[in-house]
PDB file of C-alpha atoms and ligand atoms in Angstrom:
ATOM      1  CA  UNK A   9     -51.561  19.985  53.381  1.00 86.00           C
ATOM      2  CA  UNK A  10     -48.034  18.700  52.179  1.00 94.00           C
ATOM      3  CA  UNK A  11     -47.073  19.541  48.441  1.00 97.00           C
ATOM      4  CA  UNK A  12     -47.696  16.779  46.233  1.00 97.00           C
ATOM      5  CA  UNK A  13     -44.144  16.290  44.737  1.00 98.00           C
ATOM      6  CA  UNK A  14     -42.982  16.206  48.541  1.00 98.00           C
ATOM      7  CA  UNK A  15     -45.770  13.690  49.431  1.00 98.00           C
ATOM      8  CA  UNK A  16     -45.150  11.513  46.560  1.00 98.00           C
ATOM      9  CA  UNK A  17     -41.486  11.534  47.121  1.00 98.00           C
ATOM     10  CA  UNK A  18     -42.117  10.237  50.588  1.00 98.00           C
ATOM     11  CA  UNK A  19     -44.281   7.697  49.910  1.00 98.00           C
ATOM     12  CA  UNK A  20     -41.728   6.297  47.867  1.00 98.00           C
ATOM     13  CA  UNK A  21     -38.969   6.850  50.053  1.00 98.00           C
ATOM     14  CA  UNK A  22     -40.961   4.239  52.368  1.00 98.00           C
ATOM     15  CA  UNK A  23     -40.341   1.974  49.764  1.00 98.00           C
ATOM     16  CA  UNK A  24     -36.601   2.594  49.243  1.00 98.00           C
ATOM     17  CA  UNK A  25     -36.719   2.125  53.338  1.00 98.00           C
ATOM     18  CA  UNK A  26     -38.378  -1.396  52.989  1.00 98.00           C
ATOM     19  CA  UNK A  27     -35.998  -2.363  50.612  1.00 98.00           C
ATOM     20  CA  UNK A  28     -32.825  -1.365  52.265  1.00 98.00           C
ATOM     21  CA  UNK A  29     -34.516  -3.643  55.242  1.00 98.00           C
ATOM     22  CA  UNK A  30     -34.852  -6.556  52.788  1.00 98.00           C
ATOM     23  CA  UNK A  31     -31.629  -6.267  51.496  1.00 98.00           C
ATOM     24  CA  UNK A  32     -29.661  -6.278  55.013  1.00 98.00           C
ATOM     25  CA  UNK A  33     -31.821  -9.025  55.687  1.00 98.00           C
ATOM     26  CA  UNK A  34     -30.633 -10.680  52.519  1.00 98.00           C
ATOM     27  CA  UNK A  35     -26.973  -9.914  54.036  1.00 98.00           C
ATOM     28  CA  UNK A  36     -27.895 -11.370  57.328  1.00 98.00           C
ATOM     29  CA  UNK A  37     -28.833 -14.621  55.521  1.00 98.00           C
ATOM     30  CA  UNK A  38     -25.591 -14.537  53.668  1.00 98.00           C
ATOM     31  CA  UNK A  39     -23.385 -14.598  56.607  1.00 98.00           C
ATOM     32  CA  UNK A  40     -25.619 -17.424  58.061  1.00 98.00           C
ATOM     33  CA  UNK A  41     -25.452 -19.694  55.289  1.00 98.00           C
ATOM     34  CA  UNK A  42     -21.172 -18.816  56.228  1.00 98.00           C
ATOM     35  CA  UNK A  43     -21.715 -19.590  59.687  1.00 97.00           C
ATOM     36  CA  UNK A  44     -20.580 -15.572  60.825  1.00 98.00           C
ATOM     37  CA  UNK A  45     -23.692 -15.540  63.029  1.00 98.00           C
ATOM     38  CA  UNK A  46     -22.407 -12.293  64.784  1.00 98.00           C
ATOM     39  CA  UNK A  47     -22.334 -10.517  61.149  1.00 98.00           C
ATOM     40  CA  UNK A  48     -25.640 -11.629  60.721  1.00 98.00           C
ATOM     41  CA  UNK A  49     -27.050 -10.238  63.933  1.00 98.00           C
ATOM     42  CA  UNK A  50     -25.649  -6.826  63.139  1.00 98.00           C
ATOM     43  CA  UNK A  51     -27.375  -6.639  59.630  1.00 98.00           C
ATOM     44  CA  UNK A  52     -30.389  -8.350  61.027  1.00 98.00           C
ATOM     45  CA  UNK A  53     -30.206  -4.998  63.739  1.00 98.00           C
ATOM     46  CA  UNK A  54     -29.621  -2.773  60.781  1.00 98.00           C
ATOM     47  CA  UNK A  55     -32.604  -4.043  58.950  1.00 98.00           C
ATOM     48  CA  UNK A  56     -34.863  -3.996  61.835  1.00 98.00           C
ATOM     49  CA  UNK A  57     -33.246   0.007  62.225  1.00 98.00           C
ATOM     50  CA  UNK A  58     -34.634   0.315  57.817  1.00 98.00           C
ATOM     51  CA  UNK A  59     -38.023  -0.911  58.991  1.00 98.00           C
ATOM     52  CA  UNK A  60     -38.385   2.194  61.348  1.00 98.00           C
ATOM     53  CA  UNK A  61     -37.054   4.651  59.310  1.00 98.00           C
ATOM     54  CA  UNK A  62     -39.725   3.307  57.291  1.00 98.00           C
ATOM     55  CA  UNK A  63     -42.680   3.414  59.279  1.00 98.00           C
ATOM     56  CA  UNK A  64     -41.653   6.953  60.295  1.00 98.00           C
ATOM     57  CA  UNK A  65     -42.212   8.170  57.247  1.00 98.00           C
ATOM     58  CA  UNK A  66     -45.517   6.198  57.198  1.00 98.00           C
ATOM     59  CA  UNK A  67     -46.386   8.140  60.142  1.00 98.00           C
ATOM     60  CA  UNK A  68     -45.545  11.435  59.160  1.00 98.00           C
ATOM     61  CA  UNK A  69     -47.789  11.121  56.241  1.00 98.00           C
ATOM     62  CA  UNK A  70     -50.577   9.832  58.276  1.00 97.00           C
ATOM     63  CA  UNK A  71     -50.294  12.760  60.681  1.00 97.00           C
ATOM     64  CA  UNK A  72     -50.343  15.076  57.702  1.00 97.00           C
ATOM     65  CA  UNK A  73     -53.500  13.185  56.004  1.00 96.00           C
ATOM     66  CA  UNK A  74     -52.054  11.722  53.132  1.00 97.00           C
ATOM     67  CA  UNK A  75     -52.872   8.498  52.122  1.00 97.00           C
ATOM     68  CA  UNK A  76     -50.371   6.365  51.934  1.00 98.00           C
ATOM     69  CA  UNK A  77     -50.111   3.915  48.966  1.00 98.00           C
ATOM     70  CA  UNK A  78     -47.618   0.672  49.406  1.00 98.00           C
ATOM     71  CA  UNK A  79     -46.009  -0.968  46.692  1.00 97.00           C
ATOM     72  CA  UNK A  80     -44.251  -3.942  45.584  1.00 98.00           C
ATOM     73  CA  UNK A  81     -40.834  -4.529  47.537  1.00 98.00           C
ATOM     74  CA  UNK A  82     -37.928  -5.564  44.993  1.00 98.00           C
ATOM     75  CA  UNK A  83     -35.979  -8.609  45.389  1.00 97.00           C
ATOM     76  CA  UNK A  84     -32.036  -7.770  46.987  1.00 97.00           C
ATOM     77  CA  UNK A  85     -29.897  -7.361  43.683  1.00 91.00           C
ATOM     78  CA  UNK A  86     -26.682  -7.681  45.023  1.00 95.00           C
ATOM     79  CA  UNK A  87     -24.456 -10.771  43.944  1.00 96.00           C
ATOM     80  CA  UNK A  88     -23.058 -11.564  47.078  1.00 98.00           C
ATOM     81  CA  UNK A  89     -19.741 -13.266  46.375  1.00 97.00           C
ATOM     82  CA  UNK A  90     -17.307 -13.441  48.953  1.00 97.00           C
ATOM     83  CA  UNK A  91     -17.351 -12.439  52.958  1.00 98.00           C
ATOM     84  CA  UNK A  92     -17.031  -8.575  52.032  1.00 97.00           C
ATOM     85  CA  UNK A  93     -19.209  -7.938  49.045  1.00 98.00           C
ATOM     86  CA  UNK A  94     -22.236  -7.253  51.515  1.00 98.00           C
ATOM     87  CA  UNK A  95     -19.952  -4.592  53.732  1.00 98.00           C
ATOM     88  CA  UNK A  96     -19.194  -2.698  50.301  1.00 98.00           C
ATOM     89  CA  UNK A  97     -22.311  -2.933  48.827  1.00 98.00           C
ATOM     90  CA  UNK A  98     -23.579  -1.962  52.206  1.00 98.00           C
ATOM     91  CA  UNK A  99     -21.418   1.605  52.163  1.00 98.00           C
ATOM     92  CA  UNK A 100     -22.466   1.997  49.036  1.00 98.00           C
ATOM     93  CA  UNK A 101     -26.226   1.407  49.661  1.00 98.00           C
ATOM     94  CA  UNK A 102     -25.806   4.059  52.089  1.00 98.00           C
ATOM     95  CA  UNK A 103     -24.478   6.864  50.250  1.00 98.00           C
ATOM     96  CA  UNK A 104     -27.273   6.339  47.892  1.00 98.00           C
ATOM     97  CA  UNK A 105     -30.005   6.612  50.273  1.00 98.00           C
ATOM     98  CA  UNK A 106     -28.589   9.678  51.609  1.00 98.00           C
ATOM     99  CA  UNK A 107     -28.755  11.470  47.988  1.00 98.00           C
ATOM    100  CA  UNK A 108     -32.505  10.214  47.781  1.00 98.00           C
ATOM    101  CA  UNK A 109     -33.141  12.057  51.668  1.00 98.00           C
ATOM    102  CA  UNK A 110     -31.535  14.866  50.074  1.00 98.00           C
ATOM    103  CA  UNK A 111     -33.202  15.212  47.402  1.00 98.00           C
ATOM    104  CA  UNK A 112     -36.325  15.031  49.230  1.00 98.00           C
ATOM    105  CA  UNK A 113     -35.311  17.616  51.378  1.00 98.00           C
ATOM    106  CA  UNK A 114     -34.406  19.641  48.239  1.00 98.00           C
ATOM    107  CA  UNK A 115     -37.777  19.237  47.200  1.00 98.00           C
ATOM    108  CA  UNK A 116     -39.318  20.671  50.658  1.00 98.00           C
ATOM    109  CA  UNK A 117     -37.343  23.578  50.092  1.00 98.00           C
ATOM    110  CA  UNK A 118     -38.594  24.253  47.277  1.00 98.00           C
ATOM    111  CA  UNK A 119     -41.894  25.042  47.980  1.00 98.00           C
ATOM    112  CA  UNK A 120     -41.109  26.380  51.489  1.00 98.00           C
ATOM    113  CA  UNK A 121     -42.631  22.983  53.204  1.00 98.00           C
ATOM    114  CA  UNK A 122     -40.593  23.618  56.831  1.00 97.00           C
ATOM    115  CA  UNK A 123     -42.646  21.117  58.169  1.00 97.00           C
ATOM    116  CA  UNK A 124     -41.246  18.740  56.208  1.00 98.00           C
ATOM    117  CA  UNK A 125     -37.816  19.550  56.279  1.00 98.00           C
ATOM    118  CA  UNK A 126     -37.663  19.663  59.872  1.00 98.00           C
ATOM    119  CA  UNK A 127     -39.384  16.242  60.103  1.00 98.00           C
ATOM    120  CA  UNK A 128     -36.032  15.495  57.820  1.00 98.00           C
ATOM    121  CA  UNK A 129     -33.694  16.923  59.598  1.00 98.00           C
ATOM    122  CA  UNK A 130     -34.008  13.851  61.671  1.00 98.00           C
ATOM    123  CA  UNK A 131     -33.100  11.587  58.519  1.00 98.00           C
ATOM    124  CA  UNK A 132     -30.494  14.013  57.333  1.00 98.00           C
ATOM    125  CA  UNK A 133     -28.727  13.352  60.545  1.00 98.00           C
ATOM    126  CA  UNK A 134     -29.247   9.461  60.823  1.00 97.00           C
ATOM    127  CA  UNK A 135     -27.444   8.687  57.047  1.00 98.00           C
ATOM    128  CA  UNK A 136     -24.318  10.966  58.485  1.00 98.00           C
ATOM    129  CA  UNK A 137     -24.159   8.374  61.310  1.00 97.00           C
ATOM    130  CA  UNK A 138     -25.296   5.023  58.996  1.00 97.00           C
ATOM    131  CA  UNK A 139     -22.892   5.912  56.408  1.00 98.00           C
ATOM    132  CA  UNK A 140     -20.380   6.279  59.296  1.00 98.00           C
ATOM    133  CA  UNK A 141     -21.329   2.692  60.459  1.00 97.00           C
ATOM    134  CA  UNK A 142     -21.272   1.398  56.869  1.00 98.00           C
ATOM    135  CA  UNK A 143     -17.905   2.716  56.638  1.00 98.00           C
ATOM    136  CA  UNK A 144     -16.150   1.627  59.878  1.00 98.00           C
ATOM    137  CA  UNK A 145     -17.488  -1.941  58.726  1.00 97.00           C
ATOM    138  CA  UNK A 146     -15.610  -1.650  55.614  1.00 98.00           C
ATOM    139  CA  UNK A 147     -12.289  -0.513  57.386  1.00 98.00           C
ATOM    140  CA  UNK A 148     -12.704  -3.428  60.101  1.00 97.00           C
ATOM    141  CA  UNK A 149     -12.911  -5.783  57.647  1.00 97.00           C
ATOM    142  CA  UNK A 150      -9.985  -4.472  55.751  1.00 97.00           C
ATOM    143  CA  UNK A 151      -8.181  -4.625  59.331  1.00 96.00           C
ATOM    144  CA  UNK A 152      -9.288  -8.040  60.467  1.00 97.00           C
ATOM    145  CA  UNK A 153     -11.143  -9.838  57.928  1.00 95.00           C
ATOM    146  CA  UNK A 154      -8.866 -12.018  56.142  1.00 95.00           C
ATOM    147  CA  UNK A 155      -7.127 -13.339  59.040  1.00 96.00           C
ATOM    148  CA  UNK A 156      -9.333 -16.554  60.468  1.00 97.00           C
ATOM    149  CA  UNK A 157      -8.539 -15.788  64.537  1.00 97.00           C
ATOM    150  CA  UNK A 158      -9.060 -11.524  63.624  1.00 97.00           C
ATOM    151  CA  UNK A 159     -12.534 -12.662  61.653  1.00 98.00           C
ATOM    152  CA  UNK A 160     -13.340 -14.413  65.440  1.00 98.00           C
ATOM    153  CA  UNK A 161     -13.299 -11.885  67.336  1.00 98.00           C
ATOM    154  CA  UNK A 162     -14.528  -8.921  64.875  1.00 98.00           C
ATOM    155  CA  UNK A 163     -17.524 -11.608  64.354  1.00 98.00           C
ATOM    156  CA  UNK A 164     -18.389 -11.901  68.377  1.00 98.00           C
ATOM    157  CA  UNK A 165     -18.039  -8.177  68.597  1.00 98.00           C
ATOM    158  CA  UNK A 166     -20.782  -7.826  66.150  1.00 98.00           C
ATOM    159  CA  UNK A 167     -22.970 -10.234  68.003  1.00 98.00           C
ATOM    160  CA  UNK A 168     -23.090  -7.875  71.039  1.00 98.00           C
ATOM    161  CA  UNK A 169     -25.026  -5.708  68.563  1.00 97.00           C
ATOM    162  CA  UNK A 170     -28.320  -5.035  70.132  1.00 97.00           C
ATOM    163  CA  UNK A 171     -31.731  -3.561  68.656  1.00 97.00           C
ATOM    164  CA  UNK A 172     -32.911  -0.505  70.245  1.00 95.00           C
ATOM    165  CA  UNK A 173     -36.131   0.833  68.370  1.00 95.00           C
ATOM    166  CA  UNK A 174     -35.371   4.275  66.699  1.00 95.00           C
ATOM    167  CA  UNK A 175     -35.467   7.628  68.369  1.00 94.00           C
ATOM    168  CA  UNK A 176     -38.133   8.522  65.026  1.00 95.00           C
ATOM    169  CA  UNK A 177     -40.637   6.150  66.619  1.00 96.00           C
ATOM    170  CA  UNK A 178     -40.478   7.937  69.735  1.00 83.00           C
ATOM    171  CA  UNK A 179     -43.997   7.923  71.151  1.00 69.00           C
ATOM    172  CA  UNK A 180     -45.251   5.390  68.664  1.00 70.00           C
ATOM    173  CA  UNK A 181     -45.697   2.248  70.997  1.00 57.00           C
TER     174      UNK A 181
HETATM  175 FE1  LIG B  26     -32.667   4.154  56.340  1.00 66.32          FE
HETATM  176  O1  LIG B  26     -30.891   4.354  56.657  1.00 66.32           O
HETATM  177 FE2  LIG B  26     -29.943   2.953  55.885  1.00 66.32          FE
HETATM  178  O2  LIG B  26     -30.678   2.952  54.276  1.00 66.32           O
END
């Protein structure tokens, strides 16, 4: 049976997962309404990747019988004012979901829950490489975003994004 701190933190975490889904979606229907229909594939991607980690955590409390309780999903806060608000807010979105993994982890350790922190290590992993992502969109953009031909092409290279469903869900379809 998983601790209850553990388990509650969890639960909530697939929350904070939903959200971070919503608000890349919310990005993905900025860069519509701005006609940058390749930037809004690749957030549309990373949403779809949010939803996963999501219902892997859903899982992982099913498998351990805990009953999972969903709440309310908050509205995207982020005043999105210009083309590269949502790639900083992005990076910055991502940092702050890795402190919550950690401190999730932290709280496994605590009470010797291995289980748990070996079903994290999979998350623990995943932020290195979403914060990497996050941040090679910022330093594209810096490189090719406020020159209208550069914008082009970085905006067809992010339409060859493509969804592939998360290693997590491995086994779940
Ligand atoms: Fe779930 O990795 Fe981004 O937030």
């Amino acid at each position: 049976m998983l601790d209850k701190k553990v388990s509650e933190l969890l639960n909530d975490q697939i929350n904070k997962e939903m959200y971070s889904a919503y608000l890349y979606l919310d990005f993905a229907n900025f860069y519509t309404t701005k006609g940058l229909d390749g930037f809004a594939n690749w957030y549309r991607i990373q949403a779809k990747e949010e939803m996963d980690h999501a219902i892997g955590i859903l899982n992982y409390l099913q498998d351990n019988d805990y009953v999972v309780s969903l709440s309310a999903i908050a509205k995207p806060d982020k005043e999105l004012n210009n083309l590269e608000d949502p790639i900083h807010f992005g990076l910055e979105h991502e940092k702050y979901v890795t402190e919550l993994i950690h401190t999730i982890y932290g709280a496994a350790h605590e009470v010797h829950d291995y289980r748990t922190m070996k079903f994290l290590d999979w998350y623990v992993e995943e932020q290195g490489e979403e914060e990497k992502n996050a941040s090679d969109m910022v330093s594209k953009f810096e490189l090719f975003g406020h020159d209208a031909k550069a914008l082009y092409h970085l905006n067809n290279e992010l339409a060859a994004r493509t969804y592939t469903t998360s290693s997590i869900l491995a086994g779940d379809e």
